[in-house]
mmCIF file of C-alpha atoms in Angstrom:
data_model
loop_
_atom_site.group_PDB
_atom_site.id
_atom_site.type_symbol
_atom_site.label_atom_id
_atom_site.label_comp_id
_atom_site.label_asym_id
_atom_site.label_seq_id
_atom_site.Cartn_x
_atom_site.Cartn_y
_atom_site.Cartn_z
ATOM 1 C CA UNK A 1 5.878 -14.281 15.315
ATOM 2 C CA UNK A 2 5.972 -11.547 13.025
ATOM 3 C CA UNK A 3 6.558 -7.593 13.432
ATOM 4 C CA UNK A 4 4.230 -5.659 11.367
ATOM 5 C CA UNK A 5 2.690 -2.198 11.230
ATOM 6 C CA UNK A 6 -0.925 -2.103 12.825
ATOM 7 C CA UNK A 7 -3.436 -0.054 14.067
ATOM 8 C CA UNK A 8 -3.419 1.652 17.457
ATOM 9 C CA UNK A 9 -3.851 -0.977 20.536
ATOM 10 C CA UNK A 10 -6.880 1.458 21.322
ATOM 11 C CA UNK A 11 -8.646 -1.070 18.020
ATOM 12 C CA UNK A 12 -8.782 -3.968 20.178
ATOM 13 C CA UNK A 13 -8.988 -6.879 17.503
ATOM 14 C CA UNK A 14 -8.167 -4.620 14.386
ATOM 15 C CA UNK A 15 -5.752 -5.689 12.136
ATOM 16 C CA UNK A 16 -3.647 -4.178 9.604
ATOM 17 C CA UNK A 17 -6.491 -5.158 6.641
ATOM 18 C CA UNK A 18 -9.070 -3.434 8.585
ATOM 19 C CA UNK A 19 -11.024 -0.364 7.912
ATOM 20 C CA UNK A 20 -9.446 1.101 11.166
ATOM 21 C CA UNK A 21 -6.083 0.591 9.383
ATOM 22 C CA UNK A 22 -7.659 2.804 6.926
ATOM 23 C CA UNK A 23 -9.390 5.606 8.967
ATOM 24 C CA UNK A 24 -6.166 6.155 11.868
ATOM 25 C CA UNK A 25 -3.550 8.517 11.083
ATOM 26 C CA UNK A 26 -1.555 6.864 13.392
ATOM 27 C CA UNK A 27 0.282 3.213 13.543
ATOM 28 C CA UNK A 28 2.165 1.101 16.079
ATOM 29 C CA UNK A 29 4.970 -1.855 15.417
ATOM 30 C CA UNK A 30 3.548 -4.860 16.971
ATOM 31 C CA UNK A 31 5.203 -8.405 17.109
ATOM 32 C CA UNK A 32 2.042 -10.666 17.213
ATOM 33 C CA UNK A 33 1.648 -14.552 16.331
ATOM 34 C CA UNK A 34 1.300 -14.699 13.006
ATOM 35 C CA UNK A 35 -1.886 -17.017 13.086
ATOM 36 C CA UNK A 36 -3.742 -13.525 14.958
ATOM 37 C CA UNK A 37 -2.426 -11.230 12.789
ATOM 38 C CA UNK A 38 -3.755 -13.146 9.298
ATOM 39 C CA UNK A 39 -6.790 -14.587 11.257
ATOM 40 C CA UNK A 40 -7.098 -17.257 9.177
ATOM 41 C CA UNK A 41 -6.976 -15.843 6.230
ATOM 42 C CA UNK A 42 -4.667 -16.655 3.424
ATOM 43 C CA UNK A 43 -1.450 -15.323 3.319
ATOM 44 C CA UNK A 44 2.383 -15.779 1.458
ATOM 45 C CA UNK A 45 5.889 -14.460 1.565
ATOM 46 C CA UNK A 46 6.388 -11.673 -1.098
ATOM 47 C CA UNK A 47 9.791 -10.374 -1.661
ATOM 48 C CA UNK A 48 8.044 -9.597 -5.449
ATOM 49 C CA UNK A 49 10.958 -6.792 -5.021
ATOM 50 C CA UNK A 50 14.204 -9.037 -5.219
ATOM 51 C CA UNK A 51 14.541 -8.958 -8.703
ATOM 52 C CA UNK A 52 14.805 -4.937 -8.282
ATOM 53 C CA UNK A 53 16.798 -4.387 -5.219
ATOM 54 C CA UNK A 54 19.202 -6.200 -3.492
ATOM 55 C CA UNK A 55 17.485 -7.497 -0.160
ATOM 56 C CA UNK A 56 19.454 -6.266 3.380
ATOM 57 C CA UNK A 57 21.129 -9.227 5.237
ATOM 58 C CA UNK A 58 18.201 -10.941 7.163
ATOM 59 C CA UNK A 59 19.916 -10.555 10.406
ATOM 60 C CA UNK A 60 20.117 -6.549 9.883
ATOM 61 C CA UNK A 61 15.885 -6.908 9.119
ATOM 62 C CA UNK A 62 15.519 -8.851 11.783
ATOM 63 C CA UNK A 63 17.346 -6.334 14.377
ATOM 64 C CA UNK A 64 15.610 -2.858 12.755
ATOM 65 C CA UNK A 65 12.309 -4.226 12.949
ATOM 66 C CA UNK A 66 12.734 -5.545 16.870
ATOM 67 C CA UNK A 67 14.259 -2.233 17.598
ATOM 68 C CA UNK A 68 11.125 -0.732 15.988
ATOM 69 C CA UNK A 69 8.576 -2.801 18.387
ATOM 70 C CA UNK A 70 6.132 -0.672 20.295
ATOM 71 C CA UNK A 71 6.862 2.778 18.154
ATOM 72 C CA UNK A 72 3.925 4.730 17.224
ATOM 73 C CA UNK A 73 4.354 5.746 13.535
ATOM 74 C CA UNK A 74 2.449 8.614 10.887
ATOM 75 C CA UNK A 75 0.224 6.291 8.765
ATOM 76 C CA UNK A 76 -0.894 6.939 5.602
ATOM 77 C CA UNK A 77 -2.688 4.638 3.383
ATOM 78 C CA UNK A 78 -0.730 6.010 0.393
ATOM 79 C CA UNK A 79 2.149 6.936 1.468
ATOM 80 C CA UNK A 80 3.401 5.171 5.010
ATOM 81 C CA UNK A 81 1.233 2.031 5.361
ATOM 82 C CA UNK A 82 2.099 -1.656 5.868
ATOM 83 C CA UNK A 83 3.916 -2.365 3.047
ATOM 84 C CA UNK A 84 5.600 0.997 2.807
ATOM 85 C CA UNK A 85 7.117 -0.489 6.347
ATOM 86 C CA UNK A 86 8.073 -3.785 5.214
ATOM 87 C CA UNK A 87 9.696 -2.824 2.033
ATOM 88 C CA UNK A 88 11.632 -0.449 4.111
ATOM 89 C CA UNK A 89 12.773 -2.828 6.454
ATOM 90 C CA UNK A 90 13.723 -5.562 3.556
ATOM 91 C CA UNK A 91 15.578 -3.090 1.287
ATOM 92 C CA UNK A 92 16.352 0.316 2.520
ATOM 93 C CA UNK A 93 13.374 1.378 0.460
ATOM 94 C CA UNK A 94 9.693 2.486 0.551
ATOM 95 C CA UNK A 95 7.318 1.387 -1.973
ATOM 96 C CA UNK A 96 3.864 0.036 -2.483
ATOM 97 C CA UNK A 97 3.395 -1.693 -5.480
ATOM 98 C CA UNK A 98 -0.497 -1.872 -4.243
ATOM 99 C CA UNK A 99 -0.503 2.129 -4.378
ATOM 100 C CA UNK A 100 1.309 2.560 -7.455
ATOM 101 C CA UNK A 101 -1.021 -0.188 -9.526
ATOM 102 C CA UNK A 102 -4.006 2.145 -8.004
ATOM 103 C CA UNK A 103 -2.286 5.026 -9.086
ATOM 104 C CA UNK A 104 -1.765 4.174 -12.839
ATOM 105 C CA UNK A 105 -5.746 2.438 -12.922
ATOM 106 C CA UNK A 106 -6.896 5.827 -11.680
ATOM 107 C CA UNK A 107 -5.019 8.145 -14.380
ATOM 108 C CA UNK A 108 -5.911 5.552 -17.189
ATOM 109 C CA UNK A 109 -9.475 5.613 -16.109
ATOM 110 C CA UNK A 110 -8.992 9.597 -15.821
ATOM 111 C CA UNK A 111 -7.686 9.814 -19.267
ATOM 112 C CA UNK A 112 -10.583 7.055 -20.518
ATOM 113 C CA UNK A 113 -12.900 9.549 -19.172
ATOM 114 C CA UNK A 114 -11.423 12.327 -20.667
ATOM 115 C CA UNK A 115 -11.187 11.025 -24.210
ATOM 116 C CA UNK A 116 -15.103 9.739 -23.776
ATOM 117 C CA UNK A 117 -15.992 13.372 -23.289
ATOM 118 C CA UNK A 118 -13.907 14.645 -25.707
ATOM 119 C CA UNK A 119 -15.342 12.473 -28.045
ATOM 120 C CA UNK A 120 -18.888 13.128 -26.825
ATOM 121 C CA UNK A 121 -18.377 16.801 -27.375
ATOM 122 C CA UNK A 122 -16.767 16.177 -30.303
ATOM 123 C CA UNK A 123 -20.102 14.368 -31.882
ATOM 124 C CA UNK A 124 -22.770 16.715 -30.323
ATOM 125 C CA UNK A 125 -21.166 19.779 -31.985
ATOM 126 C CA UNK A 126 -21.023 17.843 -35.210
ATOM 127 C CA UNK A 127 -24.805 16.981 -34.954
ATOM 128 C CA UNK A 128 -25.391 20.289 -34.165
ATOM 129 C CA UNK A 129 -23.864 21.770 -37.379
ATOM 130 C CA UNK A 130 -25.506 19.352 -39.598
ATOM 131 C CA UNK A 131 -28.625 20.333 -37.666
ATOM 132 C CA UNK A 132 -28.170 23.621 -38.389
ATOM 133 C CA UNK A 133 -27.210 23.411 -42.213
#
């Protein structure tokens, strides 16, 4: 069994990786099998966060997250999603590395943009002066 964060029961079938996961505003704790929450998809352990924070004693996990069982929770695909939950749980704090990796692709995509048009502008004016001479 596992305890995750999940869509509303009223998603019959939807799991965390779904698009209903995406579209609620709204999450419950749910301890499932852990063969029906992954539906046979791939899956692994990843405490990727060890090496930066020191990991809460397993039996103190353990106890939060039961205790947390059947609460409906604010969702937010950004800010309070699954692993926002789970980090929580593991070391008294909320991250998402998945978020934050978006986050920096997005501004250095922004900023590749930016210097395109820059340079764009940049070459059309030049043309334009030569054109003109």
């Amino acid at each position: 069994y596992v305890i995750h964060l999940a869509p509303p029961s009223e998603y019959p079938g939807a799991g965390s990786s779904s698009v209903f996961s995406v579209l609620s505003n709204s999450a419950e704790v749910k301890r499932e099998r852990l063969e029906d929450v992954v539906g046979g998809c791939c899956y692994r352990v990843n405490n990727s966060l060890d090496h930066e924070y020191q990991p809460r004693p397993v039996e103190v996990i353990i106890s939060s997250a039961k205790e947390m069982v059947g609460q409906k929770m604010k969702y937010s695909i950004v800010s309070r999603n699954c692993e926002h939950f789970v980090t929580q749980l593991r070391y008294g704090k909320s991250r998402c590395k998945q978020v934050e990796k978006a986050k920096v692709e997005v501004g250095v995509a922004t900023a590749l943009g930016i210097l395109v048009v820059a340079g764009c502008s940049f070459a059309i004016r030049r043309y334009q002066k030569k054109a003109t001479a």
